[in-house]
Amino acid sequence: MSTLITGIGELTTNDPELGRLTDAALVLVGDRVGWVGPAASAPPADERVDVAGRAVLPGWVDSHAHLVFAGDRTAEFEARMAGQGYAAGGIAVTVGATRAASDDELAANLRRLVGEAVAQGTTTIETKTGYGLTVEDELRSARIAAGAADEVTFLGAHLVPPGADPDEYVALVVGDMLDAVAPHVRWADVFCERGAFDEDRSRAVLEAARARGLGLRVHGNQLGEGPGVRLAVELGAASVDHCTYLSAADVDALAGSDTVATLLPACDLSTRQALAPARALLDAGATVALASNCNPGSSYTTSMAFCVATAVLQMGMTVEEAVTAATLNGAKALRRTDVGRLSPGARADVHVLDAPSTTHLAYRPGVPLTHAVWRAGVRSR
């Protein structure tokens, strides 16, 4: 089955040779992009869809989310809005609710959130474990996540459970817990932050995961400057996420590495912290991605468009930089070359805006602009 999408007013390909095209078309063949070029030269296909001058771009690649959870933290959010500071310990509230939930309840909530994201143009989504913190609960979180997400990350090192000895808990994470979840995940992550895991314990988790063949990710530099960025770069992590507080050395380290700086602006806003220094990272030559960090405590949104608009309006990024960060660079943060672009051979992930250009994502903030979505060649909206 092939589908010709024609009448594209502006086509963002993220392909260095194709660039951005006007009056364009593309052909989807099965779950792949088969052809891209001028609308007048488009080959025939089984089905034809005319998008009447609308903008088309790759589906969003959300490379950081926490979608396997139960419960609600509205009270915590209200307290922050009233002036209370954010602390990592709030995670324990979600841990309790998640442990108490059934598999069916967790899976249903995950499907709901993934569906919500896809309806807004997200076609590749990563999610983490991390609200179980026992071998049994982390294992079931990994299994449930694998049923709906494109990428699954082990985050047993999200928080030391209340009352547990930190060193004993790290031993559990790198031992029985890692053994249990490794067959079900591609990545491992650690919350390298005060109130969570210090540098030595974070290193132990990451090195054990790497020895098991997992790719590495790091939560780092969210609450202040610290070792997260340096550790991620040293160990060759695919990404270090948050990057809210960076020293000049951190910026230089990221610019000189293949580690992607994944910024989470919705989280920064929800925790009333400074927004990450996107402009300094970009000007230094670092690769910057944007992600939702959807979770019930500090960033309860699946809207990548909101993240893009915030990056443009408040973080000094251009529209092109922000769209690239939320598509192609999100794919780089997942070490994926098949998503985040629209060129022959890429996965057929297409996002059609009800607008003539991607500029409208920031020009009309808060307006739902998703007109149509194809995910792996299947139209979902």
Coordinates of C-alpha atoms in Angstrom, one line a residue:
M1 CA 0.0 0.0 0.0
S2 CA 1.4 3.4 -1.0
T3 CA 0.1 6.8 -0.1
L4 CA 0.9 10.1 -2.0
I5 CA 0.8 13.1 0.3
T6 CA 0.7 16.1 -2.0
G7 CA -0.1 19.8 -1.9
I8 CA 2.5 20.4 0.9
G9 CA 3.1 24.1 1.3
E10 CA 6.3 23.7 3.4
L11 CA 8.0 20.3 3.9
T12 CA 10.6 20.0 6.6
T13 CA 12.7 17.0 5.8
N14 CA 15.7 17.3 8.2
D15 CA 17.7 15.8 5.3
P16 CA 20.8 17.9 4.5
E17 CA 20.5 17.2 0.8
L18 CA 16.7 17.8 0.5
G19 CA 16.5 20.6 3.0
R20 CA 13.1 22.4 3.3
L21 CA 10.9 22.2 0.2
T22 CA 7.9 24.2 -1.0
D23 CA 5.0 22.9 -3.2
A24 CA 6.2 19.4 -2.3
A25 CA 5.0 15.9 -2.1
L26 CA 6.1 12.6 -0.5
V27 CA 5.1 9.0 -1.0
L28 CA 4.8 6.5 1.8
V29 CA 5.3 2.9 0.9
G30 CA 4.3 0.6 3.8
D31 CA 6.0 1.8 6.9
R32 CA 8.7 3.8 5.0
V33 CA 9.1 7.0 3.1
G34 CA 9.5 6.0 -0.6
W35 CA 9.9 9.3 -2.4
V36 CA 10.2 13.0 -1.7
G37 CA 10.2 15.9 -4.1
P38 CA 8.3 18.6 -6.0
A39 CA 4.5 18.0 -6.2
A40 CA 4.6 18.3 -10.0
S41 CA 7.0 15.3 -10.2
A42 CA 5.2 13.0 -7.8
P43 CA 4.8 9.4 -8.9
P44 CA 1.5 7.6 -8.7
A45 CA 0.4 5.8 -5.6
D46 CA -2.5 3.7 -4.4
E47 CA -3.9 6.5 -2.3
R48 CA -3.7 10.3 -2.7
V49 CA -4.1 12.8 0.1
D50 CA -4.0 16.5 -0.7
V51 CA -3.1 18.6 2.3
A52 CA -4.0 21.9 0.6
G53 CA -0.9 23.9 1.3
R54 CA -0.4 22.8 4.9
A55 CA 3.1 22.4 6.5
V56 CA 4.5 18.8 6.9
L57 CA 7.3 17.8 9.2
P58 CA 8.6 14.6 10.8
G59 CA 6.7 13.3 13.7
W60 CA 7.9 14.5 17.1
V61 CA 10.6 12.3 18.8
D62 CA 10.0 12.6 22.5
S63 CA 13.2 11.1 23.9
H64 CA 12.4 11.6 27.7
A65 CA 9.2 10.6 29.4
H66 CA 8.0 8.7 32.5
L67 CA 4.7 7.2 31.5
V68 CA 4.4 4.0 33.6
F69 CA 2.8 5.3 36.8
A70 CA -0.3 5.6 38.8
G71 CA -1.7 8.3 41.1
D72 CA -1.8 12.1 41.1
R73 CA 0.4 14.8 42.5
T74 CA -1.9 17.8 42.0
A75 CA -1.4 18.9 45.6
E76 CA 2.4 19.0 45.1
F77 CA 2.0 21.2 42.0
E78 CA -0.3 23.5 43.8
A79 CA 2.2 23.9 46.7
R80 CA 4.9 24.7 44.2
M81 CA 2.7 27.4 42.6
A82 CA 2.3 28.8 46.1
G83 CA 6.0 29.1 46.5
Q84 CA 7.3 25.7 47.8
G85 CA 10.5 24.5 46.1
Y86 CA 10.8 21.4 44.1
A87 CA 12.7 18.4 45.6
A88 CA 13.4 15.0 44.2
G89 CA 11.7 13.3 47.2
G90 CA 8.2 13.8 45.7
I91 CA 8.9 10.8 43.5
A92 CA 8.2 8.6 46.5
V93 CA 4.5 9.6 46.3
T94 CA 4.2 8.2 42.8
V95 CA 6.2 5.1 43.8
G96 CA 3.6 4.2 46.4
A97 CA 0.7 4.7 44.0
T98 CA 2.4 2.7 41.2
R99 CA 3.2 -0.2 43.5
A100 CA -0.4 -0.4 44.5
A101 CA -1.8 -0.3 41.0
S102 CA -2.6 -3.4 38.9
D103 CA -0.8 -4.2 35.7
D104 CA -4.0 -3.5 33.8
E105 CA -4.3 0.0 35.4
L106 CA -0.7 0.9 34.6
A107 CA -1.0 -0.4 31.0
A108 CA -4.2 1.5 30.5
N109 CA -2.7 4.8 31.7
L110 CA 0.3 4.2 29.5
R111 CA -1.8 3.7 26.4
R112 CA -3.8 6.8 27.3
L113 CA -0.8 9.0 27.4
V114 CA 0.8 7.5 24.3
G115 CA -2.4 8.0 22.4
E116 CA -2.6 11.6 23.7
A117 CA 1.0 12.2 22.5
V118 CA 0.4 10.6 19.1
A119 CA -2.7 12.8 18.6
Q120 CA -0.5 15.8 18.9
G121 CA 2.1 14.6 16.4
T122 CA 4.5 12.5 18.5
T123 CA 5.4 9.4 16.6
T124 CA 8.4 8.1 18.6
I125 CA 8.3 8.0 22.4
E126 CA 10.7 6.9 25.0
T127 CA 9.6 6.0 28.5
K128 CA 11.3 4.9 31.7
T129 CA 10.7 2.6 34.6
G130 CA 11.5 4.2 37.9
Y131 CA 8.3 4.3 39.9
G132 CA 8.7 0.7 41.2
L133 CA 12.1 0.6 42.9
T134 CA 11.8 -3.1 43.7
V135 CA 12.9 -5.9 41.5
E136 CA 9.3 -7.1 40.9
D137 CA 7.9 -3.6 40.3
E138 CA 10.7 -2.5 38.0
L139 CA 10.4 -5.7 36.0
R140 CA 6.7 -5.3 35.5
S141 CA 7.1 -1.6 34.6
A142 CA 9.6 -2.6 31.9
R143 CA 7.3 -5.2 30.5
I144 CA 4.4 -2.8 30.4
A145 CA 6.4 -0.1 28.9
A146 CA 7.6 -2.3 26.1
G147 CA 4.0 -3.0 25.1
A148 CA 3.4 0.6 24.0
A149 CA 6.6 2.7 23.8
D150 CA 9.2 2.8 21.1
E151 CA 12.1 2.9 23.5
V152 CA 12.3 1.7 27.1
T153 CA 14.8 2.9 29.7
F154 CA 15.6 1.3 33.1
L155 CA 15.5 3.9 35.8
G156 CA 15.8 1.8 39.0
A157 CA 18.2 4.5 40.1
H158 CA 15.5 7.2 40.3
L159 CA 15.4 7.6 44.0
V160 CA 16.6 5.7 47.1
P161 CA 13.4 4.3 48.6
P162 CA 12.6 5.9 52.0
G163 CA 14.3 4.0 54.8
A164 CA 16.7 2.1 52.5
D165 CA 20.4 2.3 52.8
P166 CA 21.8 4.1 49.7
D167 CA 24.7 1.6 49.2
E168 CA 22.6 -1.4 49.7
Y169 CA 20.0 -0.1 47.3
V170 CA 22.6 0.6 44.6
A171 CA 23.8 -3.0 45.0
L172 CA 20.3 -4.1 44.4
V173 CA 20.0 -1.9 41.3
V174 CA 23.2 -3.2 39.7
G175 CA 22.5 -6.8 40.7
D176 CA 19.2 -8.5 40.9
M177 CA 17.2 -5.5 39.5
L178 CA 19.4 -5.0 36.4
D179 CA 19.4 -8.8 35.8
A180 CA 15.7 -8.9 35.8
V181 CA 15.0 -5.9 33.5
A182 CA 17.9 -6.0 31.1
P183 CA 16.1 -8.3 28.6
H184 CA 13.2 -5.8 28.3
V185 CA 15.0 -2.5 28.0
R186 CA 17.5 -0.8 25.7
W187 CA 18.7 1.9 28.0
A188 CA 19.7 2.6 31.6
D189 CA 19.4 6.0 33.3
V190 CA 20.3 7.5 36.7
F191 CA 19.1 10.6 38.6
C192 CA 22.5 12.1 39.3
E193 CA 21.4 14.8 41.6
R194 CA 21.4 15.9 45.2
G195 CA 18.6 14.1 47.0
A196 CA 19.0 11.2 44.6
F197 CA 22.3 9.6 43.6
D198 CA 25.8 11.1 44.0
E199 CA 28.6 10.8 41.5
D200 CA 30.1 7.5 42.8
R201 CA 26.7 5.7 43.0
S202 CA 25.7 7.1 39.6
R203 CA 28.9 5.8 38.1
A204 CA 28.4 2.4 39.6
V205 CA 24.9 2.2 38.1
L206 CA 26.0 3.4 34.7
E207 CA 29.1 1.2 34.5
A208 CA 27.1 -1.9 35.5
A209 CA 24.4 -1.1 32.8
R210 CA 27.1 -0.6 30.2
A211 CA 28.7 -3.9 31.1
R212 CA 25.3 -5.5 30.4
G213 CA 25.1 -4.0 26.9
L214 CA 22.7 -1.2 27.7
G215 CA 22.9 2.3 26.3
L216 CA 23.3 5.1 28.8
R217 CA 21.3 8.1 29.7
V218 CA 21.7 10.5 32.6
H219 CA 19.4 12.9 34.5
G220 CA 21.8 15.6 35.3
N221 CA 22.2 19.2 36.4
Q222 CA 18.5 19.8 37.1
L223 CA 18.7 21.3 40.6
G224 CA 22.1 22.8 40.4
E225 CA 25.6 22.4 38.9
G226 CA 26.9 18.9 39.6
P227 CA 28.7 15.9 38.1
G228 CA 25.9 14.7 35.8
V229 CA 27.1 16.3 32.5
R230 CA 30.7 15.4 33.1
L231 CA 29.9 11.8 34.0
A232 CA 27.6 11.4 31.0
V233 CA 30.2 12.7 28.6
E234 CA 33.0 10.7 30.2
L235 CA 31.0 7.4 29.9
G236 CA 29.7 8.2 26.4
A237 CA 26.0 8.4 27.3
A238 CA 23.7 9.1 24.4
S239 CA 22.1 12.0 26.3
V240 CA 22.2 14.0 29.5
D241 CA 18.8 15.4 30.3
H242 CA 17.6 18.6 32.1
C243 CA 20.9 20.5 31.8
T244 CA 19.2 23.4 33.6
Y245 CA 22.3 24.6 35.5
L246 CA 25.6 24.3 33.5
S247 CA 29.1 25.7 34.0
A248 CA 31.2 26.9 31.1
A249 CA 33.1 23.6 31.4
D250 CA 29.8 21.6 31.1
V251 CA 28.9 23.5 27.9
D252 CA 32.3 22.9 26.4
A253 CA 32.2 19.2 27.3
L254 CA 28.9 18.7 25.6
A255 CA 30.0 20.7 22.6
G256 CA 33.0 18.5 22.2
S257 CA 31.1 15.2 22.6
D258 CA 28.4 13.1 20.9
T259 CA 26.3 13.3 24.1
V260 CA 23.0 15.1 23.3
A261 CA 21.9 17.8 25.8
T262 CA 18.2 17.1 26.1
L263 CA 16.3 20.1 27.5
L264 CA 12.9 19.8 29.3
P265 CA 11.3 23.2 29.3
A266 CA 7.9 22.1 30.5
C267 CA 9.6 20.7 33.6
D268 CA 11.6 23.9 34.2
L269 CA 8.4 25.9 34.1
S270 CA 6.5 23.5 36.3
T271 CA 9.2 23.5 38.9
R272 CA 9.7 27.3 38.6
Q273 CA 13.3 27.0 37.9
A274 CA 15.4 28.9 35.3
L275 CA 15.0 27.6 31.8
A276 CA 18.0 25.7 30.5
P277 CA 20.7 27.7 28.6
A278 CA 19.8 26.6 25.1
R279 CA 21.4 29.5 23.3
A280 CA 24.8 28.9 25.0
L281 CA 24.7 25.2 24.1
L282 CA 23.8 25.9 20.5
D283 CA 26.3 28.7 20.1
A284 CA 29.0 26.4 21.5
G285 CA 28.1 23.7 18.9
A286 CA 26.4 21.2 21.2
T287 CA 23.6 19.0 19.9
V288 CA 20.3 20.0 21.7
A289 CA 17.1 18.0 21.9
L290 CA 13.8 18.9 23.4
A291 CA 11.5 16.4 25.2
S292 CA 8.4 16.5 27.3
N293 CA 9.5 14.8 30.4
C294 CA 5.9 13.8 30.9
N295 CA 5.5 12.6 34.5
P296 CA 2.9 13.2 37.2
G297 CA 5.1 15.3 39.4
S298 CA 7.1 17.9 37.6
S299 CA 5.9 18.0 33.9
Y300 CA 2.5 16.5 33.4
T301 CA 2.3 17.2 29.6
T302 CA 2.6 15.2 26.4
S303 CA 2.7 18.3 24.2
M304 CA 5.9 18.6 22.3
A305 CA 4.4 21.6 20.5
F306 CA 4.3 23.4 23.9
C307 CA 8.0 22.6 24.4
V308 CA 8.8 23.9 21.0
A309 CA 6.9 27.1 21.5
T310 CA 8.5 27.6 24.9
A311 CA 12.0 27.1 23.4
V312 CA 11.4 29.7 20.8
L313 CA 9.5 32.3 22.9
Q314 CA 11.6 32.0 26.1
M315 CA 14.8 30.2 25.5
G316 CA 16.3 32.0 22.5
M317 CA 16.0 29.2 19.9
T318 CA 14.9 29.8 16.4
V319 CA 11.8 27.9 15.1
E320 CA 14.1 25.8 12.9
E321 CA 16.4 25.0 15.8
A322 CA 13.5 24.1 18.1
V323 CA 11.8 21.9 15.4
T324 CA 15.1 20.1 14.7
A325 CA 15.6 19.6 18.5
A326 CA 12.2 18.0 18.8
T327 CA 12.6 15.7 15.8
L328 CA 16.0 15.0 14.4
N329 CA 18.0 15.6 17.6
G330 CA 15.5 13.7 19.6
A331 CA 16.3 10.8 17.3
K332 CA 20.0 11.4 17.9
A333 CA 19.4 11.3 21.7
L334 CA 18.0 7.8 21.1
R335 CA 20.7 6.9 18.6
R336 CA 18.1 6.4 15.9
T337 CA 18.6 7.2 12.2
D338 CA 15.3 6.0 11.0
V339 CA 13.1 8.6 12.7
G340 CA 13.1 12.4 13.0
R341 CA 13.5 12.9 9.2
L342 CA 11.5 12.6 6.1
S343 CA 13.7 11.2 3.3
P344 CA 13.6 7.9 1.4
G345 CA 14.1 5.0 3.7
A346 CA 13.1 6.7 6.9
R347 CA 10.2 5.4 8.9
A348 CA 6.9 6.9 7.6
D349 CA 6.2 9.2 10.5
V350 CA 4.4 12.3 9.2
H351 CA 3.0 15.3 11.1
V352 CA 0.7 17.6 9.1
L353 CA 0.0 21.0 10.7
D354 CA -3.1 23.0 10.2
A355 CA -0.9 25.9 9.3
P356 CA 1.2 26.9 6.3
S357 CA 4.6 26.8 8.1
T358 CA 6.3 25.5 11.2
T359 CA 6.6 29.1 12.3
H360 CA 3.0 28.9 13.5
L361 CA 4.0 26.5 16.2
A362 CA 5.5 29.5 18.1
Y363 CA 3.5 32.3 16.3
R364 CA 0.2 30.7 17.6
P365 CA 1.3 29.2 21.0
G366 CA -1.2 27.0 22.7
V367 CA -3.4 26.5 19.6
P368 CA -3.8 22.8 18.6
L369 CA -2.3 22.7 15.1
T370 CA -2.0 19.0 14.4
H371 CA -4.1 18.2 11.3
A372 CA -3.0 14.6 10.6
V373 CA -0.5 12.1 11.7
W374 CA 1.0 9.0 10.1
R375 CA 2.9 6.7 12.4
A376 CA 5.0 4.0 10.6
G377 CA 2.8 4.6 7.6
V378 CA -0.5 4.2 9.4
R379 CA -2.7 7.2 9.7
S380 CA -3.8 7.7 13.3
R381 CA -5.5 11.0 12.9

